[in-house]
C-alpha positions as semicolon CSV with decimal commas, in nm:
position;residue;x (nm);y (nm);z (nm)
1;X;-10,367;20,640;24,104
2;X;-10,086;20,696;23,860
3;X;-9,825;20,973;23,980
4;X;-9,897;21,309;23,772
5;X;-9,611;21,620;23,649
6;X;-9,665;21,908;23,479
7;X;-9,401;22,040;23,266
8;X;-9,276;22,203;22,937
9;X;-9,350;21,948;22,619
10;X;-9,115;21,741;22,479
11;X;-9,103;21,663;22,091
12;X;-9,212;21,303;22,165
13;X;-9,515;21,416;22,351
14;X;-9,640;21,589;22,002
15;X;-9,821;21,279;21,838
16;X;-10,014;21,235;22,152
17;X;-10,178;21,575;22,139
18;X;-10,402;21,561;21,848
19;X;-10,550;21,200;22,074
20;X;-10,613;21,365;22,383
21;X;-10,793;21,683;22,177
22;X;-11,016;21,443;22,028
23;X;-11,092;21,257;22,332
24;X;-11,145;21,574;22,527
25;X;-11,370;21,698;22,269
26;X;-11,621;21,412;22,314
27;X;-11,714;21,575;22,631
28;X;-11,862;21,869;22,468
29;X;-12,095;21,661;22,246
30;X;-12,393;21,834;22,232
31;X;-12,240;22,161;22,304
32;X;-12,045;22,213;21,995
33;X;-12,110;22,154;21,668
34;X;-11,952;21,761;21,512
35;X;-11,690;21,976;21,303
36;X;-11,528;22,175;21,611
37;X;-11,516;21,813;21,802
38;X;-11,353;21,644;21,528
39;X;-11,064;21,956;21,486
40;X;-10,731;21,873;21,588
41;X;-10,440;22,127;21,594
42;X;-10,174;22,064;21,345
43;X;-9,833;21,900;21,427
44;X;-9,689;22,229;21,281
45;X;-9,866;22,471;21,525
46;X;-9,741;22,223;21,805
47;X;-9,422;22,210;21,699
48;X;-9,406;22,609;21,690
49;X;-9,560;22,613;22,034
50;X;-9,302;22,352;22,158
51;X;-9,018;22,557;21,998
52;X;-9,145;22,917;22,160
53;X;-9,212;22,746;22,502
54;X;-9,593;22,792;22,478
55;X;-9,705;22,413;22,544
56;X;-9,693;22,242;22,858
57;X;-9,797;21,870;22,915
58;X;-9,947;21,681;23,196
59;X;-9,805;21,351;23,231
60;X;-9,879;21,012;23,423
61;X;-9,563;20,866;23,423
62;X;-9,405;20,940;23,089
63;X;-9,760;20,968;22,908
64;X;-9,898;21,282;22,826
65;X;-10,246;21,280;22,918
66;X;-10,321;21,682;22,932
67;X;-10,193;21,962;22,762
68;X;-10,218;22,339;22,790
69;X;-10,106;22,584;22,453
70;X;-10,114;22,960;22,468
71;X;-10,034;23,223;22,193
72;X;-9,942;23,585;22,269
73;X;-10,142;23,837;22,164
74;X;-9,968;24,129;22,252
75;X;-9,685;24,267;22,471
76;X;-9,963;24,244;22,776
77;X;-10,172;23,956;22,726
78;X;-10,132;23,559;22,644
79;X;-10,428;23,329;22,496
80;X;-10,503;22,976;22,654
81;X;-10,582;22,842;22,312
82;X;-10,642;22,513;22,437
83;X;-10,637;22,322;22,751
84;X;-10,764;21,954;22,767
85;X;-10,714;21,644;22,941
86;X;-10,815;21,237;22,870
87;X;-11,106;21,222;23,041
88;X;-11,042;20,912;23,220
89;X;-10,766;21,134;23,395
90;X;-10,999;21,391;23,476
91;X;-11,143;21,527;23,775
92;X;-10,806;21,476;23,929
93;X;-10,663;21,856;23,943
94;X;-10,486;21,839;23,634
95;X;-10,662;22,106;23,423
96;X;-10,646;22,330;23,734
97;X;-10,259;22,267;23,778
98;X;-10,219;22,335;23,403
99;X;-10,405;22,654;23,406
100;X;-10,213;22,786;23,728
101;X;-9,874;22,651;23,539
102;X;-9,947;22,907;23,243
103;X;-10,074;23,183;23,481
104;X;-9,738;23,141;23,660
105;X;-9,539;23,153;23,398
106;X;-9,715;23,431;23,210
107;X;-9,650;23,613;23,533
108;X;-9,285;23,545;23,559
109;X;-9,239;23,661;23,180
110;X;-9,401;23,996;23,282
111;X;-9,746;23,971;23,082
112;X;-10,041;24,142;23,243
113;X;-10,291;23,866;23,187
114;X;-10,420;23,524;23,038
115;X;-10,762;23,542;22,846
116;X;-10,926;23,221;22,695
117;X;-11,261;23,183;22,593
118;X;-11,515;22,910;22,658
119;X;-11,877;22,780;22,720
120;X;-12,091;23,018;22,905
121;X;-12,345;22,738;22,996
122;X;-12,134;22,429;23,046
123;X;-12,101;22,346;23,416
124;X;-11,713;22,248;23,392
125;X;-11,614;22,575;23,162
126;X;-11,745;22,885;23,272
127;X;-11,764;22,815;23,655
128;X;-11,428;22,596;23,671
129;X;-11,246;22,912;23,548
130;X;-11,456;23,167;23,756
131;X;-11,298;22,920;24,072
132;X;-10,950;22,980;23,908
133;X;-11,025;23,414;23,911
134;X;-11,099;23,435;23,560
135;X;-11,373;23,723;23,531
136;X;-11,590;23,774;23,198
137;X;-11,473;24,059;22,960
138;X;-11,760;24,228;22,859
139;X;-11,785;24,254;22,421
140;X;-11,743;24,589;22,460
141;X;-11,386;24,598;22,612
142;X;-11,287;24,305;22,393
143;X;-10,925;24,406;22,220
144;X;-10,904;24,352;21,853
145;X;-10,697;24,033;21,886
146;X;-10,961;23,873;22,100
147;X;-11,272;24,025;21,899
148;X;-11,059;23,829;21,601
149;X;-11,062;23,485;21,803
150;X;-11,451;23,549;21,880
151;X;-11,511;23,594;21,503
152;X;-11,307;23,295;21,409
153;X;-11,489;23,078;21,647
154;X;-11,829;23,210;21,520
155;X;-11,692;23,140;21,166
156;X;-11,610;22,774;21,263
157;X;-11,965;22,712;21,394
158;X;-11,945;22,791;21,753
159;X;-12,266;22,979;21,869
160;X;-12,114;23,321;22,036
161;X;-12,403;23,383;22,249
162;X;-12,338;23,100;22,436
163;X;-11,940;23,152;22,442
164;X;-11,761;23,412;22,695
165;X;-11,419;23,575;22,686
166;X;-11,216;23,572;23,010
167;X;-10,989;23,698;23,170
168;X;-10,708;23,654;23,458
169;X;-10,486;23,923;23,584
170;X;-10,092;23,786;23,660
171;X;-9,931;23,824;23,971
172;X;-9,581;23,971;23,912
173;X;-9,344;23,727;23,978
174;X;-8,977;23,879;24,170
175;X;-8,690;23,693;24,056
176;X;-8,405;23,722;24,264
177;X;-8,044;23,688;24,114
178;X;-7,686;23,817;24,163
179;X;-7,744;24,075;23,853
180;X;-7,923;24,306;24,104
181;X;-7,924;24,653;23,984
182;X;-7,919;24,997;24,222
183;X;-8,228;25,057;24,047
184;X;-8,400;24,714;24,106
185;X;-8,260;24,714;24,469
186;X;-8,436;25,100;24,562
187;X;-8,754;24,982;24,388
188;X;-8,760;24,648;24,621
189;X;-8,693;24,869;24,929
190;X;-8,946;25,145;24,818
191;X;-9,209;24,905;24,775
192;X;-9,176;24,712;25,086
193;X;-9,176;25,078;25,257
194;X;-9,473;25,152;25,155
């Protein structure tokens, strides 16, 4: 069994990511239209995500075998745009580790939640995310940005009745540094006292 590591993407990973997308998409054969199964993210979009620090890779040795890509929706929310793992490296916890890394990062930056869209009726989609503490957002409560994502998916041929929008609240991360302010120390004292 190879040793796996999760970390920020490197420029040399980018050309491999479309191959991972296409291989992982084949698992959704019969659940998504062929046109969607053949889509790949542009190199430019991956390069922008890399530069913004919004792209993580799962590696077996030095080779990328999975990735997670996020987009910022607003000041409090990031969206897990895509997560894929090569099928031959599946069922080894890489998807879970990628999601947890994204959620840890989002909380450490100060985002309140991570959102995503997925298939409601595919066993390794919605139930997988529910186990990772994502909850369904009722359609009436979707933000304009999330509504726009659902509309885009519908235009691309995905059935909106088979899709679901989910959200996981981020746990704030406390970063300890030598730059503590009097206000910050008082806030920590008050939190621990009460």
